[in-house]
Short mmCIF file of C-alpha atoms in Angstrom, two decimals:
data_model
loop_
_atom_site.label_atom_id
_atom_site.label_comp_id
_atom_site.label_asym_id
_atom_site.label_seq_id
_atom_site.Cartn_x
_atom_site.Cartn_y
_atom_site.Cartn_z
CA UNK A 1 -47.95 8.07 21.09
CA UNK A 2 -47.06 10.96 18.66
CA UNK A 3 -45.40 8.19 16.80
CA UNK A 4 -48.00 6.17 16.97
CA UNK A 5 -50.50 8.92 15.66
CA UNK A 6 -48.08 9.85 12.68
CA UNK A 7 -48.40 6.32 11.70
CA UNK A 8 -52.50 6.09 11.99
CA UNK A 9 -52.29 8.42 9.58
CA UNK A 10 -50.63 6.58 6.61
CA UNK A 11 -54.74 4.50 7.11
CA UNK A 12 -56.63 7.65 5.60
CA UNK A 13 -58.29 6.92 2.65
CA UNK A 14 -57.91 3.17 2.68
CA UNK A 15 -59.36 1.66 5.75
CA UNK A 16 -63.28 3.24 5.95
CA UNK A 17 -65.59 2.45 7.36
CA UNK A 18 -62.81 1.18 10.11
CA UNK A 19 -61.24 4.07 12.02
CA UNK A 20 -57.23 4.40 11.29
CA UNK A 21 -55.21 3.31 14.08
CA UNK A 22 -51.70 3.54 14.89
CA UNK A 23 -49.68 1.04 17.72
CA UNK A 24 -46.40 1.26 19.14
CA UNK A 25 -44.64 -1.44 21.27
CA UNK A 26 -41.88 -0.66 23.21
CA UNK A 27 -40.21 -3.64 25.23
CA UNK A 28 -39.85 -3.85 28.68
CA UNK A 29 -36.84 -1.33 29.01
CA UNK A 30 -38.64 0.98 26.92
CA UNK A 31 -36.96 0.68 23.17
CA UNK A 32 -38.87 0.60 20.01
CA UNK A 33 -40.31 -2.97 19.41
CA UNK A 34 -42.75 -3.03 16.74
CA UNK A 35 -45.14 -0.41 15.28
CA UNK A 36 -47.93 -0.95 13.02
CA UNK A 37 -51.06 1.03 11.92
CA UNK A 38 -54.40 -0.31 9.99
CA UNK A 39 -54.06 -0.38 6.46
CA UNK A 40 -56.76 -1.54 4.63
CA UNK A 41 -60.79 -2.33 6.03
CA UNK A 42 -60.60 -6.30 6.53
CA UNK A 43 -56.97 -6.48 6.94
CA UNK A 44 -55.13 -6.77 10.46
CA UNK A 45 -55.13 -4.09 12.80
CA UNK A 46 -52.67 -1.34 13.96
CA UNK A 47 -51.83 -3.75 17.23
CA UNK A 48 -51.52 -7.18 15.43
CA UNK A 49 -48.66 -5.25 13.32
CA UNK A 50 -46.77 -4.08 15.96
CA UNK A 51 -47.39 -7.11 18.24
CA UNK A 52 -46.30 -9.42 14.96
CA UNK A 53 -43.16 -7.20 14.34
CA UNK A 54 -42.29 -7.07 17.98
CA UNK A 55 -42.54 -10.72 18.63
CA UNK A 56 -41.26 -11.19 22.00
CA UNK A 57 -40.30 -8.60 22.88
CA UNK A 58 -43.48 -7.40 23.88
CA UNK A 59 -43.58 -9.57 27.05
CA UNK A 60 -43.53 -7.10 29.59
CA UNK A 61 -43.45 -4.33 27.50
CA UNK A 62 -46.21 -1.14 26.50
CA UNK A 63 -48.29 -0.81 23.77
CA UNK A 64 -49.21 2.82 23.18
CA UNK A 65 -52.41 2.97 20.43
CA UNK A 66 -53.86 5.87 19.22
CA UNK A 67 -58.01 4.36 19.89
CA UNK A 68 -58.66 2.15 22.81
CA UNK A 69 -58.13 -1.81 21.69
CA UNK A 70 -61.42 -3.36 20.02
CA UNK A 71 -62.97 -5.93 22.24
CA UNK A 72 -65.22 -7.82 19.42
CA UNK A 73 -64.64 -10.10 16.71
CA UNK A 74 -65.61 -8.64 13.30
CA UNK A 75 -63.76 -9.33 10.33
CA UNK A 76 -60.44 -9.79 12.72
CA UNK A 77 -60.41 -11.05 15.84
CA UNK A 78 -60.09 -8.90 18.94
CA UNK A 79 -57.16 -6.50 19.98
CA UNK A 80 -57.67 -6.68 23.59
CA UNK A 81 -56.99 -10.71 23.19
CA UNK A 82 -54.42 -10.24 21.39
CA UNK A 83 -52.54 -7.95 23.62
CA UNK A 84 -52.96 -9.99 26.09
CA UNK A 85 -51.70 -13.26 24.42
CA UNK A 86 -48.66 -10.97 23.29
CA UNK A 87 -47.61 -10.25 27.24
CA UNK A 88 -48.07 -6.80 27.04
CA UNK A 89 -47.65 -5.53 31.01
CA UNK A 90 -49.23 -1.95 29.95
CA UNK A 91 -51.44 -0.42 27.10
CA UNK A 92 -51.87 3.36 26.67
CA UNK A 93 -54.36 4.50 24.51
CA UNK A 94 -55.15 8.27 23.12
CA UNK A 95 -59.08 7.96 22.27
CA UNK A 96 -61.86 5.79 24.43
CA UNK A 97 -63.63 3.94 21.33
CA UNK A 98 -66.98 5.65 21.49
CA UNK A 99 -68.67 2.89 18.96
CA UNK A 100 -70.55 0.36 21.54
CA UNK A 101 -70.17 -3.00 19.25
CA UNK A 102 -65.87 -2.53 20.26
CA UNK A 103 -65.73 -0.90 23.06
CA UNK A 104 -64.82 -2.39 26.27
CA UNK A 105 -61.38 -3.17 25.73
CA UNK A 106 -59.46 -1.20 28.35
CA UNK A 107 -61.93 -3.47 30.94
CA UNK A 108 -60.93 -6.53 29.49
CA UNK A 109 -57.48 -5.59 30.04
CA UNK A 110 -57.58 -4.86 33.33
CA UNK A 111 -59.33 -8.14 34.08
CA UNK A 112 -56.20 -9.69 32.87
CA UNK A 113 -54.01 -8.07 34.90
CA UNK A 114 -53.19 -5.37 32.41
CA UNK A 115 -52.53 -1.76 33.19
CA UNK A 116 -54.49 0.05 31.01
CA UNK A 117 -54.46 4.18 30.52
CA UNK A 118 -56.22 6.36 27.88
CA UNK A 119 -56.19 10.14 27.18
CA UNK A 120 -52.96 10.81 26.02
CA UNK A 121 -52.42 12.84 23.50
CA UNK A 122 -56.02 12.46 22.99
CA UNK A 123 -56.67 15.87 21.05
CA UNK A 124 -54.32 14.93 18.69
CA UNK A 125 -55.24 11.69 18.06
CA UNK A 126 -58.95 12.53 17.73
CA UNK A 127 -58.17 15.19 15.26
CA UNK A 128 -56.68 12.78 12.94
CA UNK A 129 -59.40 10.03 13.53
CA UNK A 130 -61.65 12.93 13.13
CA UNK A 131 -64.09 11.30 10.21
CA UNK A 132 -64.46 7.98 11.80
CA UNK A 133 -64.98 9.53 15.31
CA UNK A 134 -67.81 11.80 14.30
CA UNK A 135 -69.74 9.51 12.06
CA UNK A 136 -70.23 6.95 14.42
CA UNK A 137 -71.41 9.36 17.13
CA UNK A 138 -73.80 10.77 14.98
CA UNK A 139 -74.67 8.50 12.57
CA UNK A 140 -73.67 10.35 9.59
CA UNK A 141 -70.69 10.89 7.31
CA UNK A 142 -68.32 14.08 8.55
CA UNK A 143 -68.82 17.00 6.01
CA UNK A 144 -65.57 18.94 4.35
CA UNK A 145 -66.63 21.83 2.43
CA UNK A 146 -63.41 22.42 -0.09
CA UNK A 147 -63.60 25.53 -2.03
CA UNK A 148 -61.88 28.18 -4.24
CA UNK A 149 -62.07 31.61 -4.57
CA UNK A 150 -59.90 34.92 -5.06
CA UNK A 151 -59.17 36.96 -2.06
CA UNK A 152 -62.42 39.22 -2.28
CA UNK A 153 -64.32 35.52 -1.77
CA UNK A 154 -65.44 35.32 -5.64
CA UNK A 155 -65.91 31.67 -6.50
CA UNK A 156 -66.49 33.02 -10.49
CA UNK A 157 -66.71 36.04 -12.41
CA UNK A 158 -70.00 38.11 -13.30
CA UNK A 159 -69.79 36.46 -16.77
CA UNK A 160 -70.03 32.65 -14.81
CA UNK A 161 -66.12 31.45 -15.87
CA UNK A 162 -64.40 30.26 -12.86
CA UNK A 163 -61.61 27.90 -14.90
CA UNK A 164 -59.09 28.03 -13.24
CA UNK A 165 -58.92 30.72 -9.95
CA UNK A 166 -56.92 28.38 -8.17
CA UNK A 167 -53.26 27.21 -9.67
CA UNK A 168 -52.25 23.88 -11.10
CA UNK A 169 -50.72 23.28 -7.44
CA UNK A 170 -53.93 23.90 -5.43
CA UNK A 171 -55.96 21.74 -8.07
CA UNK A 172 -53.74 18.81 -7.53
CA UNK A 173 -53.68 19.65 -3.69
CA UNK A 174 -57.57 18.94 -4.12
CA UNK A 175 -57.16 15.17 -5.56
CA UNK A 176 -55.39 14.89 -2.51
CA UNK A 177 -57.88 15.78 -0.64
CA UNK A 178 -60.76 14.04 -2.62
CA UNK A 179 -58.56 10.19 -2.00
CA UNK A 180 -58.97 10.69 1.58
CA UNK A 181 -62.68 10.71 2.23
CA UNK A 182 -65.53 8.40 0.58
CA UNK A 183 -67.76 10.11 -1.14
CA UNK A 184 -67.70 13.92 -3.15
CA UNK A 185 -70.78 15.48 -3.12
CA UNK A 186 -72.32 18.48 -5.82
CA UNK A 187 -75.58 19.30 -6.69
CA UNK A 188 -77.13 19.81 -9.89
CA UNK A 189 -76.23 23.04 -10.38
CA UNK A 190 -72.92 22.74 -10.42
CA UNK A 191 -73.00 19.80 -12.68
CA UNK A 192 -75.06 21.37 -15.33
CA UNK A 193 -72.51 23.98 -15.62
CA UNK A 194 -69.53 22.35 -15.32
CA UNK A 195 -69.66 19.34 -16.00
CA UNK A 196 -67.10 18.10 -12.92
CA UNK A 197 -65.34 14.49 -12.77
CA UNK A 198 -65.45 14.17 -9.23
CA UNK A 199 -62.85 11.61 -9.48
CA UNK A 200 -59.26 11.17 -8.02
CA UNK A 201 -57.14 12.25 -11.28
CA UNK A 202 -54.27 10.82 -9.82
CA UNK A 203 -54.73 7.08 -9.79
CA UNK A 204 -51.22 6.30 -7.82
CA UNK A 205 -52.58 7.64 -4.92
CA UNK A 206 -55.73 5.85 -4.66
CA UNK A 207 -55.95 2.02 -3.58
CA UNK A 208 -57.28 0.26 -6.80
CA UNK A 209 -61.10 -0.24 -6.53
CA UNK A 210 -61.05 2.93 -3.88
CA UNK A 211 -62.20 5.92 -5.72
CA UNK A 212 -64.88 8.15 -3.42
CA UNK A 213 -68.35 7.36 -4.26
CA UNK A 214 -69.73 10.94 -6.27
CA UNK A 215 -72.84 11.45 -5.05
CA UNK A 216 -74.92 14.02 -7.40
CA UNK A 217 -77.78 15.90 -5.81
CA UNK A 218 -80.40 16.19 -8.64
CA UNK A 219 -83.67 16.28 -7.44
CA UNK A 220 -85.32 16.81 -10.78
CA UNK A 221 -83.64 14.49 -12.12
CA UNK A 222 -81.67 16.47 -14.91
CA UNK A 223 -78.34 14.50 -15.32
CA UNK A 224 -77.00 14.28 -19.01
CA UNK A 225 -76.66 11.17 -20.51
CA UNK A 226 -73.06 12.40 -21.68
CA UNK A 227 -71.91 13.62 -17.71
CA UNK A 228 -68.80 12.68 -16.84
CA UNK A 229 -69.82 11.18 -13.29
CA UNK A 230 -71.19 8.34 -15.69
CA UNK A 231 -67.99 7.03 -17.12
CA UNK A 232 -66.23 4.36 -14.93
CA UNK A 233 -63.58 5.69 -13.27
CA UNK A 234 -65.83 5.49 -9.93
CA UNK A 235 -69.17 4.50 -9.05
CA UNK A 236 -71.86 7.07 -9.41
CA UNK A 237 -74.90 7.84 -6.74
CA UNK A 238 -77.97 10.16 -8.47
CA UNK A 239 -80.07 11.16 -6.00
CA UNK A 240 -83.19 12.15 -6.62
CA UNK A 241 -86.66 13.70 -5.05
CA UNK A 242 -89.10 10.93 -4.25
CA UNK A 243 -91.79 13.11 -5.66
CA UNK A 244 -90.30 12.81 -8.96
CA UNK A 245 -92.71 11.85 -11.32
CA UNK A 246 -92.81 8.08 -12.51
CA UNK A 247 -92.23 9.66 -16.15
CA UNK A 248 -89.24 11.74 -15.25
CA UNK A 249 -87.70 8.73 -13.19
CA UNK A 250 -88.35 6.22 -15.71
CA UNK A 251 -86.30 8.38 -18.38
CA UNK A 252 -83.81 9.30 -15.81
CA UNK A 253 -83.28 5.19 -15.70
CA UNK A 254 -83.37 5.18 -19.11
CA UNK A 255 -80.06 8.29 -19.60
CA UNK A 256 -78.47 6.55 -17.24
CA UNK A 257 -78.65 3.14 -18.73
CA UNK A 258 -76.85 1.47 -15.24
CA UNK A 259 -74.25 3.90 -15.58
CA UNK A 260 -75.15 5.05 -12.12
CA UNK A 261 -76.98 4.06 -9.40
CA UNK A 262 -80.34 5.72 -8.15
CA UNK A 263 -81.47 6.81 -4.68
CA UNK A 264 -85.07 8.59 -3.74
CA UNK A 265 -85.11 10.75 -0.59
CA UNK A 266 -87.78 13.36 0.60
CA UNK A 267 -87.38 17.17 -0.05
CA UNK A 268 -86.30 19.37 2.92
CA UNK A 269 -89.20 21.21 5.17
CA UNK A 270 -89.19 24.14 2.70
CA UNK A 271 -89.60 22.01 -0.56
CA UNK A 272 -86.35 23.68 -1.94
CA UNK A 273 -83.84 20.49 -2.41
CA UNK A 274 -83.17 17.40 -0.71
CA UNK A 275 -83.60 16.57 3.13
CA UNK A 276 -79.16 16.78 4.19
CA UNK A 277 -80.40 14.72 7.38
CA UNK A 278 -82.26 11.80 5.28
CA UNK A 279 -78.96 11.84 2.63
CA UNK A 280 -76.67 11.62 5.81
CA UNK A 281 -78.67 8.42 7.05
CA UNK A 282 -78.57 6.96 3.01
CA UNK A 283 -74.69 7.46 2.65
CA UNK A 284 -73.86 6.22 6.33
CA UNK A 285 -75.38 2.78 5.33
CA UNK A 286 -73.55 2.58 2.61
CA UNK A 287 -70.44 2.95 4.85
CA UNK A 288 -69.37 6.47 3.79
CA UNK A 289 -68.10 8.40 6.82
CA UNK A 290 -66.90 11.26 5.37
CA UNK A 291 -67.88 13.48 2.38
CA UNK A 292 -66.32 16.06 0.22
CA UNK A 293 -68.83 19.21 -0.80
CA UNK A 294 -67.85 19.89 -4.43
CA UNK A 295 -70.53 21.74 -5.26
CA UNK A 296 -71.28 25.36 -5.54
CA UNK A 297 -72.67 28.26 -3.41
CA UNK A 298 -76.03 26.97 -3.14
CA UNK A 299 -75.03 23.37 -2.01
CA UNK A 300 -72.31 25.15 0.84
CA UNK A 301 -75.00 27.16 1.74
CA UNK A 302 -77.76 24.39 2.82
CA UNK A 303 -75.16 22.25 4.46
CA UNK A 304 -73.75 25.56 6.66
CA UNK A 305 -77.81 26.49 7.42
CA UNK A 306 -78.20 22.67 8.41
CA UNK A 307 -74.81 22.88 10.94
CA UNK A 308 -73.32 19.87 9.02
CA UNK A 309 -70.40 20.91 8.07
CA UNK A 310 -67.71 19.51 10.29
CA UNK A 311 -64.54 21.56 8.37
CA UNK A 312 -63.81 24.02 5.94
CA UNK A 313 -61.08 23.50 3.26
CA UNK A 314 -60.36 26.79 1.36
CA UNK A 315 -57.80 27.13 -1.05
CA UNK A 316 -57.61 31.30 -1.73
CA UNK A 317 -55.80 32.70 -5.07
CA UNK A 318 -54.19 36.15 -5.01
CA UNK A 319 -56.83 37.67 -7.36
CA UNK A 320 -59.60 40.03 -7.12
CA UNK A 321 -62.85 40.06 -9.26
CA UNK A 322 -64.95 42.49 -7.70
CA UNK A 323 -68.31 40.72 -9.15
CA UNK A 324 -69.64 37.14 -9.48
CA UNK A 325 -70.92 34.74 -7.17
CA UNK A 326 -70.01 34.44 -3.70
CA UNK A 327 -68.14 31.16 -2.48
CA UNK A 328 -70.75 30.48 -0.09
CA UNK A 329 -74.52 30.88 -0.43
CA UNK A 330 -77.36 31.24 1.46
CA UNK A 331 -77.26 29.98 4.84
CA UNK A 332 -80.12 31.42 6.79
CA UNK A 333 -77.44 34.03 8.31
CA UNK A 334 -79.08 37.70 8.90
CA UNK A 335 -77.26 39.23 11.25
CA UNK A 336 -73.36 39.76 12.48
CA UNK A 337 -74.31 37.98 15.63
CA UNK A 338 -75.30 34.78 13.66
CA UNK A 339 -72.47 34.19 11.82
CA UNK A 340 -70.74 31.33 11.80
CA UNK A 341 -67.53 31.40 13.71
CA UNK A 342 -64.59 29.09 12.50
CA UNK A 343 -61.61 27.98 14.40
CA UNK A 344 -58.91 28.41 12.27
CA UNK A 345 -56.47 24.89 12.52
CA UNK A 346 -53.50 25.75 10.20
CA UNK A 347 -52.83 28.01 7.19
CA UNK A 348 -50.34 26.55 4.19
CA UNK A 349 -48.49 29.44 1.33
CA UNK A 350 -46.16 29.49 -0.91
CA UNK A 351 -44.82 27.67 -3.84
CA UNK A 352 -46.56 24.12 -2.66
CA UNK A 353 -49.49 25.85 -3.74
CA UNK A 354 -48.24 27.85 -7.01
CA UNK A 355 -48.63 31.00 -5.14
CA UNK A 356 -52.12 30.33 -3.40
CA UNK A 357 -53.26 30.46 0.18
CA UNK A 358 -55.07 27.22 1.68
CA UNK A 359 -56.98 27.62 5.16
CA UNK A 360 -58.19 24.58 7.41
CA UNK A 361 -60.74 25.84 9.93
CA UNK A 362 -63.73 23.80 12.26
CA UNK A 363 -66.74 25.44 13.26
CA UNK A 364 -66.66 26.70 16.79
CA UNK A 365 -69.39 24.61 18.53
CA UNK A 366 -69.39 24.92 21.94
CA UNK A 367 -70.34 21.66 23.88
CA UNK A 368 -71.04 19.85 20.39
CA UNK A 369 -69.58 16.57 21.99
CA UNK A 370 -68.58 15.29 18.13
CA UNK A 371 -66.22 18.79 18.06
CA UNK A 372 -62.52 18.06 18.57
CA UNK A 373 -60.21 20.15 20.15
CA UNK A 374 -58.05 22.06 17.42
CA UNK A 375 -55.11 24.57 18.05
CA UNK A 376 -54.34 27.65 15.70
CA UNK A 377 -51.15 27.03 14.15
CA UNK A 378 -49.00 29.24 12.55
CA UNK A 379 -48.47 30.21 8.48
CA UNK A 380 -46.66 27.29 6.81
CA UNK A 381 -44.42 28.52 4.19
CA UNK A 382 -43.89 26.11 1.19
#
């Protein structure tokens, strides 16, 4: 199964808005058969690989998959069939599928005769399926917040430079980052003063035609006709307030000139930006299940006061400022007590990162049933 979840892995960033799955086949006196994992949305899935590389061998043999086996026909036909067509005497499975159009498979495996178990390793499994498995229980895309900052939690300096805090390492750690989810979020601020790409630099690392979605929060509807997020090195989403003005849209059309396209959604109870729940619901139909924050403070902050973000990315420089804006924002926190309390999953230094620190926490929500369990591993020297 750990084999099995290594391989699900290789899926991230390439087979949204499917889960990634990974399948192992073992024969009936237990050696490797066939392994397989989903690769791309619309192609065939983790089990067809194995099955097809194990050929016979799977008669009588166990099929160990990292989410339960689909039992509907979508763009492929159904795993559960074809484990059963393959011989298979036993299928274990790590993660009961929670979405209710596929689920059902471990039943229709038993009706055939089939053993079928689930749960193990299921922690694990979940952790790396951890996009997929939270946006279909909610309904809307999981939420990284990636940010930089020196050690005293400065994201720039009193004068407003921040280029570069991070090193040349941690920056291209970042396009890593940004070709595994399907959309990168920032705001307006953050694009008025910086002016970001929000692209995958690295092209070899990103399927062609696979480049996140950046999704710019402008409710005034401010974007430059010379922004960067308009050139086409990845499709563009400016979304607006739908109060805007006729006037103000109609010249925002006319900047944009079908550089980008243009979504209205209502302002949040206060008036102060856009409504996080209503964007969740826009991007989810548009089949993005997981988002990258790229904004600044302000942005972090409304997405931390809303409880939507799902995991923090931070990549820490050894510097100190002493002045300048904080990392994070405003986010309706008063008092010690209401802080919010992150569960710190794994810790990477050293030379991997030119020097810097990067931390990978989840907030600590207790009986939030889209949380998955996460153990506190130790400093990773690179």
């Amino acid at each position: 199964m750990r084999r099995a979840i290594a391989l699900a892995a290789r899926g991230l960033g390439t087979t949204s808005p499917n889960p990634v799955v990974g399948c192992v086949v073992v024969d009936a006196e237990g050696n490797l058969a066939g392994e397989g994992f989903h690769e791309v949305a619309g192609g065939p899935h983790a089990e067809v690989g194995a099955l097809r590389e194990a050929g016979e061998r799977a008669r009588g043999g166990t099929a160990y998959v990292t989410l339960e086996p689909c039992a509907h026909t979508g763009r492929t036909g159904p795993c559960a069939q074809a484990l059963i067509e393959a011989g298979v005497a036993r299928v274990v499975y790590a993660v009961a599928d929670p979405n209710p159009k596929a689920a059902g498979g471990a039943e229709v495996l038993r009706a055939a005769g089939i053993a079928a178990e689930g749960g193990l390793l299921a922690d694990e499994a979940a952790r790396g399926n951890e996009a997929w498995l939270t946006a279909t229980r909610l309904g809307r895309p999981f939420t990284v917040w990636k940010y930089a900052a020196t050690l005293d939690g400065r994201s720039a300096a009193a004068d407003g430079t921040s280029r570069w805090i991070t090193s040349a390492e941690s920056r291209a750690d970042v396009h890593a980052l940004r070709a595994t989810v399907d959309a990168v979020v920032a705001g307006s601020g953050t694009l008025l003063a910086d002016d970001p790409h929000l692209a995958v630099r690295d092209a070899a690392g990103v399927r062609p035609g696979r480049q996140p979605l950046r999704v710019v929060l402008d409710t005034r509807g401010r974007i430059p006709a010379g922004a960067r997020v308009l050139d086409d090195a990845a499709a563009t989403l400016v979304v607006v307030a739908d109060d805007l003005a006729p006037e103000a849209l109609s010249d925002l059309h006319g900047r944009i000139a079908g550089r980008a396209e243009v979504a209205a959604l209502p302002r949040n109870a206060a008036g102060t930006g856009l409504d996080l729940d209503a964007l969740g619901k826009e991007l989810y139909a548009r089949d993005v299940r997981s988002v990258l924050l790229e904004g600044g403070p302000t942005l972090a902050g409304a997405y931390a006061a809303a409880g939507l973000v799902d995991k923090v990315v931070g990549y820490l420089a050894p510097a100190l400022l002493g002045a300048g804006p904080a990392a994070l924002g405003s986010a309706g926190i008063s008092t010690i007590a209401d802080a919010l309390r992150l569960s710190v999953h794994e810790v990477v230094a050293g030379e991997r990162l030119g020097g810097d620190i990067r931390i990978t926490a989840y907030p600590a929500r207790p009986g939030d049933e889209s949380a998955v369990e996460s153990g506190t591993h130790p400093v990773k020297e690179s």
